[in-house]
Amino acid sequence: LLGINETVGGILTFTNGKITTGAFSLIVSNSATTAIVGASSTNYINGNLQREILAGANPYSYPIGTASVYAPVSLAFTSGCCI
């Protein structure tokens, strides 16, 4: 369980289990579309995820869910810039 907002600047690699954020956020500042790897129905973020995005048309995955349900989201931006 996160006690503060945490930032990952490189690659977030899931190997075993869920990351529970509580009231805080996990921030992936690496804008690569492949900055999160290894997510699955047993390895995902239970809570709040923020991602930096590249300008332009790019697809991003958001491996999120609740304590018991994996509900991943994929967003395909047609244009845009940074959050």
Short mmCIF file of N, CA and C in Angstrom, two decimals:
data_model
loop_
_atom_site.label_atom_id
_atom_site.label_comp_id
_atom_site.label_asym_id
_atom_site.label_seq_id
_atom_site.Cartn_x
_atom_site.Cartn_y
_atom_site.Cartn_z
N LEU A 1 0.85 -1.19 0.00
CA LEU A 1 0.00 0.00 0.00
C LEU A 1 0.88 1.24 0.00
N LEU A 2 0.66 2.12 -1.00
CA LEU A 2 1.47 3.33 -1.07
C LEU A 2 1.09 4.29 0.06
N GLY A 3 2.10 4.97 0.62
CA GLY A 3 1.87 5.95 1.66
C GLY A 3 2.03 7.37 1.13
N ILE A 4 2.51 7.48 -0.11
CA ILE A 4 2.68 8.77 -0.80
C ILE A 4 2.52 8.49 -2.29
N ASN A 5 2.44 9.55 -3.09
CA ASN A 5 2.50 9.37 -4.54
C ASN A 5 3.89 8.88 -4.89
N GLU A 6 3.98 7.87 -5.74
CA GLU A 6 5.27 7.31 -6.17
C GLU A 6 5.43 7.49 -7.67
N THR A 7 6.64 7.83 -8.10
CA THR A 7 6.93 8.02 -9.52
C THR A 7 7.93 6.98 -10.00
N VAL A 8 7.62 6.38 -11.15
CA VAL A 8 8.53 5.45 -11.82
C VAL A 8 9.02 6.16 -13.07
N GLY A 9 10.34 6.35 -13.18
CA GLY A 9 10.89 7.06 -14.31
C GLY A 9 11.35 6.15 -15.43
N GLY A 10 11.53 4.89 -15.15
CA GLY A 10 12.00 3.94 -16.15
C GLY A 10 10.86 3.06 -16.62
N ILE A 11 11.10 1.76 -16.59
CA ILE A 11 10.10 0.76 -16.98
C ILE A 11 9.49 0.16 -15.72
N LEU A 12 8.17 0.14 -15.63
CA LEU A 12 7.48 -0.53 -14.54
C LEU A 12 7.26 -1.97 -14.99
N THR A 13 7.95 -2.90 -14.33
CA THR A 13 7.85 -4.32 -14.69
C THR A 13 7.15 -5.08 -13.58
N PHE A 14 5.99 -5.64 -13.88
CA PHE A 14 5.29 -6.47 -12.91
C PHE A 14 5.90 -7.86 -12.91
N THR A 15 6.17 -8.39 -11.72
CA THR A 15 6.68 -9.75 -11.61
C THR A 15 5.81 -10.61 -10.72
N ASN A 16 5.19 -10.00 -9.69
CA ASN A 16 4.38 -10.80 -8.78
C ASN A 16 3.47 -9.92 -7.95
N GLY A 17 2.19 -9.92 -8.25
CA GLY A 17 1.21 -9.24 -7.40
C GLY A 17 0.75 -7.88 -7.87
N LYS A 18 -0.12 -7.31 -7.04
CA LYS A 18 -0.75 -6.04 -7.33
C LYS A 18 -0.05 -4.92 -6.58
N ILE A 19 -0.11 -3.73 -7.14
CA ILE A 19 0.33 -2.52 -6.46
C ILE A 19 -0.93 -1.79 -6.03
N THR A 20 -1.11 -1.64 -4.72
CA THR A 20 -2.28 -0.96 -4.19
C THR A 20 -1.90 0.47 -3.82
N THR A 21 -2.62 1.44 -4.40
CA THR A 21 -2.26 2.83 -4.21
C THR A 21 -3.02 3.52 -3.08
N GLY A 22 -4.15 2.98 -2.67
CA GLY A 22 -4.97 3.67 -1.68
C GLY A 22 -5.38 5.03 -2.24
N ALA A 23 -5.24 6.07 -1.44
CA ALA A 23 -5.62 7.43 -1.85
C ALA A 23 -4.56 8.09 -2.72
N PHE A 24 -3.42 7.43 -2.89
CA PHE A 24 -2.31 8.02 -3.62
C PHE A 24 -2.28 7.52 -5.06
N SER A 25 -1.27 7.96 -5.84
CA SER A 25 -1.16 7.57 -7.24
C SER A 25 0.22 7.00 -7.54
N LEU A 26 0.24 6.07 -8.48
CA LEU A 26 1.49 5.61 -9.07
C LEU A 26 1.62 6.38 -10.38
N ILE A 27 2.71 7.11 -10.52
CA ILE A 27 2.93 7.97 -11.68
C ILE A 27 4.05 7.39 -12.52
N VAL A 28 3.75 7.08 -13.78
CA VAL A 28 4.76 6.58 -14.70
C VAL A 28 5.16 7.76 -15.58
N SER A 29 6.35 8.32 -15.33
CA SER A 29 6.79 9.52 -16.05
C SER A 29 7.49 9.19 -17.37
N ASN A 30 7.79 7.92 -17.60
CA ASN A 30 8.36 7.49 -18.87
C ASN A 30 7.24 7.51 -19.91
N SER A 31 7.35 8.31 -20.94
CA SER A 31 6.27 8.47 -21.92
C SER A 31 6.24 7.40 -23.00
N ALA A 32 7.13 6.44 -22.95
CA ALA A 32 7.10 5.35 -23.93
C ALA A 32 5.82 4.55 -23.77
N THR A 33 5.24 4.12 -24.89
CA THR A 33 4.01 3.32 -24.82
C THR A 33 4.27 1.97 -24.16
N THR A 34 5.52 1.55 -24.13
CA THR A 34 5.90 0.25 -23.54
C THR A 34 6.50 0.40 -22.14
N ALA A 35 6.18 1.48 -21.45
CA ALA A 35 6.78 1.75 -20.14
C ALA A 35 6.21 0.87 -19.02
N ILE A 36 5.13 0.14 -19.30
CA ILE A 36 4.56 -0.79 -18.32
C ILE A 36 4.53 -2.17 -18.97
N VAL A 37 5.18 -3.14 -18.34
CA VAL A 37 5.22 -4.49 -18.90
C VAL A 37 4.90 -5.53 -17.81
N GLY A 38 4.42 -6.67 -18.25
CA GLY A 38 4.18 -7.79 -17.34
C GLY A 38 2.85 -7.78 -16.62
N ALA A 39 1.96 -6.85 -16.97
CA ALA A 39 0.66 -6.80 -16.31
C ALA A 39 -0.20 -7.98 -16.74
N SER A 40 -1.05 -8.43 -15.83
CA SER A 40 -1.95 -9.56 -16.10
C SER A 40 -3.09 -9.52 -15.09
N SER A 41 -3.91 -10.54 -15.10
CA SER A 41 -5.04 -10.61 -14.17
C SER A 41 -4.59 -10.77 -12.71
N THR A 42 -3.33 -11.08 -12.50
CA THR A 42 -2.80 -11.18 -11.13
C THR A 42 -1.75 -10.12 -10.83
N ASN A 43 -1.32 -9.37 -11.84
CA ASN A 43 -0.30 -8.32 -11.70
C ASN A 43 -0.82 -7.03 -12.31
N TYR A 44 -1.30 -6.13 -11.47
CA TYR A 44 -1.85 -4.87 -11.97
C TYR A 44 -1.90 -3.84 -10.85
N ILE A 45 -2.37 -2.65 -11.17
CA ILE A 45 -2.47 -1.57 -10.20
C ILE A 45 -3.89 -1.51 -9.66
N ASN A 46 -3.99 -1.71 -8.37
CA ASN A 46 -5.26 -1.61 -7.67
C ASN A 46 -5.35 -0.18 -7.16
N GLY A 47 -5.88 0.71 -8.02
CA GLY A 47 -5.97 2.11 -7.61
C GLY A 47 -5.68 3.08 -8.72
N ASN A 48 -4.94 4.12 -8.39
CA ASN A 48 -4.75 5.27 -9.27
C ASN A 48 -3.44 5.21 -10.04
N LEU A 49 -3.55 5.36 -11.36
CA LEU A 49 -2.38 5.36 -12.25
C LEU A 49 -2.40 6.60 -13.10
N GLN A 50 -1.27 7.30 -13.14
CA GLN A 50 -1.10 8.44 -14.04
C GLN A 50 0.06 8.11 -14.97
N ARG A 51 -0.10 8.46 -16.26
CA ARG A 51 0.96 8.21 -17.24
C ARG A 51 1.28 9.47 -18.01
N GLU A 52 2.55 9.70 -18.25
CA GLU A 52 3.01 10.75 -19.17
C GLU A 52 2.78 10.22 -20.57
N ILE A 53 2.30 11.06 -21.47
CA ILE A 53 2.06 10.61 -22.84
C ILE A 53 2.88 11.43 -23.83
N LEU A 54 3.20 10.82 -24.95
CA LEU A 54 3.90 11.51 -26.03
C LEU A 54 2.91 12.32 -26.86
N ALA A 55 3.39 13.39 -27.45
CA ALA A 55 2.56 14.15 -28.39
C ALA A 55 2.29 13.26 -29.60
N GLY A 56 1.10 13.36 -30.14
CA GLY A 56 0.77 12.60 -31.34
C GLY A 56 -0.12 11.41 -31.05
N ALA A 57 -0.27 10.58 -32.06
CA ALA A 57 -1.15 9.42 -31.99
C ALA A 57 -0.40 8.22 -31.41
N ASN A 58 -0.79 7.81 -30.21
CA ASN A 58 -0.12 6.69 -29.55
C ASN A 58 -1.11 5.92 -28.68
N PRO A 59 -0.98 4.59 -28.63
CA PRO A 59 -1.83 3.79 -27.74
C PRO A 59 -1.14 3.57 -26.39
N TYR A 60 -1.89 3.65 -25.31
CA TYR A 60 -1.35 3.43 -23.96
C TYR A 60 -2.24 2.46 -23.21
N SER A 61 -1.61 1.55 -22.49
CA SER A 61 -2.35 0.62 -21.64
C SER A 61 -2.32 1.11 -20.20
N TYR A 62 -3.43 0.88 -19.53
CA TYR A 62 -3.58 1.22 -18.13
C TYR A 62 -4.02 -0.06 -17.41
N PRO A 63 -3.08 -0.83 -16.87
CA PRO A 63 -3.41 -2.09 -16.21
C PRO A 63 -3.92 -1.83 -14.79
N ILE A 64 -5.21 -1.54 -14.70
CA ILE A 64 -5.79 -1.15 -13.43
C ILE A 64 -6.93 -2.09 -13.05
N GLY A 65 -7.37 -1.96 -11.80
CA GLY A 65 -8.50 -2.74 -11.33
C GLY A 65 -8.76 -2.44 -9.87
N THR A 66 -9.58 -3.28 -9.28
CA THR A 66 -9.88 -3.19 -7.86
C THR A 66 -9.17 -4.34 -7.16
N ALA A 67 -9.42 -4.51 -5.88
CA ALA A 67 -8.78 -5.59 -5.15
C ALA A 67 -9.13 -6.96 -5.74
N SER A 68 -10.33 -7.08 -6.34
CA SER A 68 -10.76 -8.39 -6.84
C SER A 68 -11.03 -8.46 -8.33
N VAL A 69 -11.00 -7.33 -9.03
CA VAL A 69 -11.34 -7.32 -10.46
C VAL A 69 -10.26 -6.60 -11.26
N TYR A 70 -9.72 -7.29 -12.26
CA TYR A 70 -8.77 -6.70 -13.20
C TYR A 70 -9.58 -6.07 -14.32
N ALA A 71 -9.44 -4.76 -14.51
CA ALA A 71 -10.23 -4.03 -15.51
C ALA A 71 -9.31 -3.13 -16.33
N PRO A 72 -8.43 -3.72 -17.15
CA PRO A 72 -7.47 -2.91 -17.90
C PRO A 72 -8.14 -2.01 -18.92
N VAL A 73 -7.51 -0.88 -19.16
CA VAL A 73 -8.00 0.10 -20.13
C VAL A 73 -6.91 0.34 -21.15
N SER A 74 -7.29 0.46 -22.41
CA SER A 74 -6.36 0.83 -23.45
C SER A 74 -6.90 2.08 -24.13
N LEU A 75 -6.08 3.12 -24.17
CA LEU A 75 -6.47 4.38 -24.82
C LEU A 75 -5.59 4.63 -26.02
N ALA A 76 -6.23 4.89 -27.16
CA ALA A 76 -5.49 5.20 -28.38
C ALA A 76 -5.71 6.67 -28.68
N PHE A 77 -4.72 7.48 -28.33
CA PHE A 77 -4.82 8.92 -28.56
C PHE A 77 -4.61 9.22 -30.04
N THR A 78 -5.40 10.12 -30.58
CA THR A 78 -5.23 10.52 -31.98
C THR A 78 -4.33 11.73 -32.09
N SER A 79 -4.21 12.49 -31.03
CA SER A 79 -3.28 13.60 -30.94
C SER A 79 -3.21 14.01 -29.48
N GLY A 80 -2.31 14.86 -29.17
CA GLY A 80 -2.26 15.32 -27.78
C GLY A 80 -0.85 15.59 -27.33
N CYS A 81 -0.79 16.11 -26.15
CA CYS A 81 0.52 16.40 -25.54
C CYS A 81 0.39 16.27 -24.05
N CYS A 82 1.37 16.20 -23.51
CA CYS A 82 1.78 15.99 -22.14
C CYS A 82 0.72 16.37 -21.09
N ILE A 83 0.78 15.62 -20.03
CA ILE A 83 -0.10 15.89 -18.88
C ILE A 83 0.67 16.70 -17.88
#
